[in-house]
Structures are given as C-alpha cells and as structure tokens.
mmCIF file of C-alpha atoms in Angstrom:
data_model
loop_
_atom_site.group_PDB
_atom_site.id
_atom_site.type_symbol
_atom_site.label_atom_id
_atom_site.label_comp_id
_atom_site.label_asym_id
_atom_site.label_seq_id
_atom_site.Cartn_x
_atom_site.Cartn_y
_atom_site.Cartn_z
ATOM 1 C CA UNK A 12 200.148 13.862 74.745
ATOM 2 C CA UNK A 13 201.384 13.125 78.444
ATOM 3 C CA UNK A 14 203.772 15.444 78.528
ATOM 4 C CA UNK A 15 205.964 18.264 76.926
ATOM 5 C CA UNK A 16 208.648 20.846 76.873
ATOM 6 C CA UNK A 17 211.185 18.083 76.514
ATOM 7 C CA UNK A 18 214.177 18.153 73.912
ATOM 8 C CA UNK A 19 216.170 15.518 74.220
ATOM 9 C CA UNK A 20 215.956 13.643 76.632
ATOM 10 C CA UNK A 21 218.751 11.233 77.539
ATOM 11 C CA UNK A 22 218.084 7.982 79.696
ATOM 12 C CA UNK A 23 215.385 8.354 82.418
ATOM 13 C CA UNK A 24 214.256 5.762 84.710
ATOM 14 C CA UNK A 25 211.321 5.824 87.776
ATOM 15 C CA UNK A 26 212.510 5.599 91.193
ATOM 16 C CA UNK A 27 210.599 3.411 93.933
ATOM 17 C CA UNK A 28 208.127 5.760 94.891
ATOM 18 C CA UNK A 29 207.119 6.491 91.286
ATOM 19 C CA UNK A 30 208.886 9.967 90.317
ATOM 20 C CA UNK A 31 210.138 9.541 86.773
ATOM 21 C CA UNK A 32 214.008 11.342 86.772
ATOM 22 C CA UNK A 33 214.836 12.733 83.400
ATOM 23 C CA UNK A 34 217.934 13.640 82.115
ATOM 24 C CA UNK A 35 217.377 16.304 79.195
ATOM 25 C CA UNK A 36 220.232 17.123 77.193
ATOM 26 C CA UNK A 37 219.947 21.081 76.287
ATOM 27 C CA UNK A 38 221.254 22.935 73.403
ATOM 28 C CA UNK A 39 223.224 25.568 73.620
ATOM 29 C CA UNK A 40 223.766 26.389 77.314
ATOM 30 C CA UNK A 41 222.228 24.537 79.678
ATOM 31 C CA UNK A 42 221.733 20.479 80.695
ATOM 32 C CA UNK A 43 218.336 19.696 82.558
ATOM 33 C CA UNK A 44 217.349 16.564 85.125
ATOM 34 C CA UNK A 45 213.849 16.722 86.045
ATOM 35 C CA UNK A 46 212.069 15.006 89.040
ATOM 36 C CA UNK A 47 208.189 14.145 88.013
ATOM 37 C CA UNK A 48 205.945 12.660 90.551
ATOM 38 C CA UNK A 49 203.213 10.641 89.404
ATOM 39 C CA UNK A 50 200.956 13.673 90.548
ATOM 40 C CA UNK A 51 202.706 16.284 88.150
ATOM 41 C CA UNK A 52 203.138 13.928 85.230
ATOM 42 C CA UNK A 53 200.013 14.314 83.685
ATOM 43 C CA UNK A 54 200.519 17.249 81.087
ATOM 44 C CA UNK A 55 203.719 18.103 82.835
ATOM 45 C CA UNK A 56 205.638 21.176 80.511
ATOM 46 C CA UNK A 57 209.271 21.032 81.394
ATOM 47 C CA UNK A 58 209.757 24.468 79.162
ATOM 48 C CA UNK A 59 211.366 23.363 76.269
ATOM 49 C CA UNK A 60 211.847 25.453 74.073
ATOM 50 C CA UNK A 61 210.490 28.684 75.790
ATOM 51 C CA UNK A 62 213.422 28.223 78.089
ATOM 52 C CA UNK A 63 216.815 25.864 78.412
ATOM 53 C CA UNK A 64 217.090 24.615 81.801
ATOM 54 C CA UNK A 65 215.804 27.730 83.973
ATOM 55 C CA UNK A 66 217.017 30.257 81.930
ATOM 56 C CA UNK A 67 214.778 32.015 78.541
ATOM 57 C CA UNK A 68 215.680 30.178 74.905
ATOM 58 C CA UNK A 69 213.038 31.270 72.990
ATOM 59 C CA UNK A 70 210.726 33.063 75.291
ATOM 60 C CA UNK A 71 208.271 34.061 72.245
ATOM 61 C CA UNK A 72 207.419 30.523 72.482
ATOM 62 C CA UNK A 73 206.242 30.703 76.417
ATOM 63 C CA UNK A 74 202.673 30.518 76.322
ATOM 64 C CA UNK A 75 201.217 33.102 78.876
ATOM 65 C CA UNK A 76 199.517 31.390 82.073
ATOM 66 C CA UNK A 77 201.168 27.978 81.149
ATOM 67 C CA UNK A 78 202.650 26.644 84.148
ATOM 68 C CA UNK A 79 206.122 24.687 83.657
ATOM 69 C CA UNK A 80 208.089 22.533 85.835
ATOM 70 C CA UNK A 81 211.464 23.007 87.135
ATOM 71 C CA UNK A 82 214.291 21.066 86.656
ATOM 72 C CA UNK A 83 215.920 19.775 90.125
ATOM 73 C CA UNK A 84 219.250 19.652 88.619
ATOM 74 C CA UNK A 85 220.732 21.971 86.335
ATOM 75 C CA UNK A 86 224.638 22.435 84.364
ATOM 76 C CA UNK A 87 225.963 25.029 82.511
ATOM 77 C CA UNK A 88 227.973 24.176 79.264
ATOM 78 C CA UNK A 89 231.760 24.310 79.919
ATOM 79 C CA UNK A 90 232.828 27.720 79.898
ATOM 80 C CA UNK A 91 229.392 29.372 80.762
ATOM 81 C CA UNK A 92 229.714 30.898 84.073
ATOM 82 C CA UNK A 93 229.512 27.858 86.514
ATOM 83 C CA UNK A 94 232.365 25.728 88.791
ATOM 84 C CA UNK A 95 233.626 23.015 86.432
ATOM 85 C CA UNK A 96 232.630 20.642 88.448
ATOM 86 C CA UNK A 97 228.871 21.342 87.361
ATOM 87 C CA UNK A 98 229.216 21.829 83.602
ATOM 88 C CA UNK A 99 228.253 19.552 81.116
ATOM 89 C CA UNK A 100 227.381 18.955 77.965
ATOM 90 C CA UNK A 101 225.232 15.810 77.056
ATOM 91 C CA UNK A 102 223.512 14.475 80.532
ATOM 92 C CA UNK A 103 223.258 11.257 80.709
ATOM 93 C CA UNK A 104 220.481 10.321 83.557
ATOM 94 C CA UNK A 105 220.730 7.652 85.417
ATOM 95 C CA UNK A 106 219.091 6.141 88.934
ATOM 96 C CA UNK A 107 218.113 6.509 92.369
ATOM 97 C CA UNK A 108 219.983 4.608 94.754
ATOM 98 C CA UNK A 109 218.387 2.189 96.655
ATOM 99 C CA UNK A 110 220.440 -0.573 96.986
ATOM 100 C CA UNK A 111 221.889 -2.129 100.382
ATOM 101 C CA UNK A 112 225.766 -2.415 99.545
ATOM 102 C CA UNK A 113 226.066 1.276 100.785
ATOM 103 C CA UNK A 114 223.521 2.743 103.487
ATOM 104 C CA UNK A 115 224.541 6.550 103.279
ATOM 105 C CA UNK A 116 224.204 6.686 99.362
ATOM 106 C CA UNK A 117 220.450 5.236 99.996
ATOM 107 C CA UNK A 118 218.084 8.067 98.517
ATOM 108 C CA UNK A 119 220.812 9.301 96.249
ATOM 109 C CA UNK A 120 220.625 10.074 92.281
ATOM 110 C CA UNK A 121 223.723 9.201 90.284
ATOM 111 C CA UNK A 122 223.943 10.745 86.794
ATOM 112 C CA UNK A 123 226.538 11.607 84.869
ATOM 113 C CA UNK A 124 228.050 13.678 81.512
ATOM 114 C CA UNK A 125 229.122 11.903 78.543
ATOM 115 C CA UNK A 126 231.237 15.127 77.256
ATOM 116 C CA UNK A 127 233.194 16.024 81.083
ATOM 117 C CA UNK A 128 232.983 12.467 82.132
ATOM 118 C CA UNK A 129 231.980 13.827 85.426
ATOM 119 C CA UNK A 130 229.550 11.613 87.596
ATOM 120 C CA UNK A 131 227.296 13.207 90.154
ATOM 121 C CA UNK A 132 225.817 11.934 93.339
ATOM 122 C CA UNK A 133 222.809 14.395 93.609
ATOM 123 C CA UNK A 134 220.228 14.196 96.711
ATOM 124 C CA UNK A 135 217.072 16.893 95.855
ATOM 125 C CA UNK A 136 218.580 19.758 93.971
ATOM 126 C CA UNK A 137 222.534 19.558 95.503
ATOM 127 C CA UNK A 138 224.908 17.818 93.608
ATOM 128 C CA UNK A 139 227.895 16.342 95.432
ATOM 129 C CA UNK A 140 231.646 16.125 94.804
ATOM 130 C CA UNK A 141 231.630 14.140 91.229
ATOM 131 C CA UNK A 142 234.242 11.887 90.320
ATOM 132 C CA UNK A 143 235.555 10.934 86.336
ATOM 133 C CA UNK A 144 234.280 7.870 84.147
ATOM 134 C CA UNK A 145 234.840 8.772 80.676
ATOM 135 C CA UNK A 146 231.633 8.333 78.078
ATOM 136 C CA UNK A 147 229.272 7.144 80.294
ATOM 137 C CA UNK A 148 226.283 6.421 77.938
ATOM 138 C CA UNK A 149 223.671 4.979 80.221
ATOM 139 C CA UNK A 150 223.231 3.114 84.024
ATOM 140 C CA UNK A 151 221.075 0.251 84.917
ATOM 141 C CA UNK A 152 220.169 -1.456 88.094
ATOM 142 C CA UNK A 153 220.346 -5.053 89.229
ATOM 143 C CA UNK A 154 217.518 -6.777 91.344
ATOM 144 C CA UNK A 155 219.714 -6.225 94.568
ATOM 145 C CA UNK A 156 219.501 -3.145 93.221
ATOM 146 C CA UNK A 157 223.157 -2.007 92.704
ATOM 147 C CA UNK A 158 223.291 0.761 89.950
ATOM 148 C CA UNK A 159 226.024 -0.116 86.890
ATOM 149 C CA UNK A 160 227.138 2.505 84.523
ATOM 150 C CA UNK A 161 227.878 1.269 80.619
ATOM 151 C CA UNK A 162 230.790 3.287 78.578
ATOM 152 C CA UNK A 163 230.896 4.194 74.806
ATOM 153 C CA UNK A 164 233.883 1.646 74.706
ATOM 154 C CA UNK A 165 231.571 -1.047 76.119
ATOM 155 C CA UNK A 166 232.935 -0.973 79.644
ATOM 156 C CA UNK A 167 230.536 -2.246 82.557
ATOM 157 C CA UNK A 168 231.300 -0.371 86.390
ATOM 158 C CA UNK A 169 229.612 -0.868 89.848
ATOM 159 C CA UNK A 170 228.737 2.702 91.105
ATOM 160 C CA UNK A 171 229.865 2.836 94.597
ATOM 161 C CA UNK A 172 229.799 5.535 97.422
ATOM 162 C CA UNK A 173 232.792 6.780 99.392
ATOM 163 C CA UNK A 174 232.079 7.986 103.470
ATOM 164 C CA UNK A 175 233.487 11.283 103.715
#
C-alpha cells in the first residue's frame, strides 16, 4: 500500500516538479487538496477517517504516534462556519499552472467545486478570489500546457488569469 487516509479522492494530477495534488472530497464537513512530494509519498496518511480535512471525524480511529499529512487546501461545507467563497462540497482537483499564455498565474493551482461552481486559483495554502463555472467535473492540460476545465453538460473552457 503506497499510501492512505484517503476517501474519495476526486481528480489529482502531478505537477512538474513531481508533487502529486489531490483533491479529496470529504463527507460531512470538510473538502481536502493535498500537496505530496515525491519525498512524503511513500506511506503518506492523509487522516482519513481519524479526521476530515484538519478537523477530528472519527478520532478512535487515529492510531497513536502515526504521523499524518496536512492538507494545503481546505473548505468547509456550505453553511459550516467559513466565507462562501471557500465552501464546497465535492472538490474537484485540478492542475498547476505552468503554461506561457499568462506569466503571473505561473506556479498557480486551479481547482474547483462541482456543488458551488466556484473555481479557485490557489498558490501554497491561500486561495484567491474564485470565479463561477457550473459542474466542473475535471481539468486537463494541453502540451503548451494551457489547463481546460470539462462540465457535467459536456462543455470544454480555457482557464485563464485576470491581472488585478
């Protein structure tokens, strides 16, 4: 087993220098992503289901000494305690930037919530102003490499950055 702690986790993909980003869909309060370098993937615990997110689930299930890894991103389920804009309620993960159409979102990870239709630009553990796509079930990126989100309806969209 290469790794555990995960419940269900929804699209993941590995960024150029080898972390693995994975978006982990929680279940009754909290969404996860999770940043793994190749150095912490080997019998990485991400906590499920001692906790959800950061916060205890089932903490009778934590096994004493047993170190787990943190999430870099975490929501709250609409209408548990956080800003709107960072609740949701199926994560859908999605890619690091690191394509050349827009130089400031370079180093950037876009993900978004199929449930809100909020999509996040996220660099380490802050997530920026999100904007709407509804259903967003999964992103892929092209050679170049441009990142694309895909909707429930079938809809294909080039992710883009605005300059503030």
């Amino acid at each position: 087993i290469w790794m555990t702690g995960l419940r269900n986790p929804w699209r993941w993909s590995f960024d150029t220098t080898g972390t693995q980003w994975i978006a982990d869909v929680g279940q009754d309060g909290y969404e996860e992503v999770t940043a793994v370098t190749r150095a912490q993937a080997k019998g990485a615990n991400l906590g499920w289901s001692c906790r959800e997110g950061t916060k205890p689930y089932l903490p009778g299930r934590c096994a004493a000494g047993t170190p787990l890894l943190e999430p870099q991103l975490e929501l709250c389920h609409p209408g548990g305690g956080c800003a709107d804009t960072r609740s949701g309620k199926s994560v859908i993960g999605g890619y690091v930037y690191r394509g050349a159409a827009y130089p400031a979102g370079v180093g950037t990870y876009v993900m978004a919530d199929f449930i809100t239709g909020y999509v996040w630009p996220a660099r380490g553990s802050t997530l920026g102003t999100p904007t709407r796509l509804a259903n967003v079930t999964g992103f892929e990126h092209t050679a170049k490499p441009e990142i694309y989100a895909t909707t429930y309806a079938g809809a294909l969209y080039r992710i883009g950055f605005r300059t503030v």
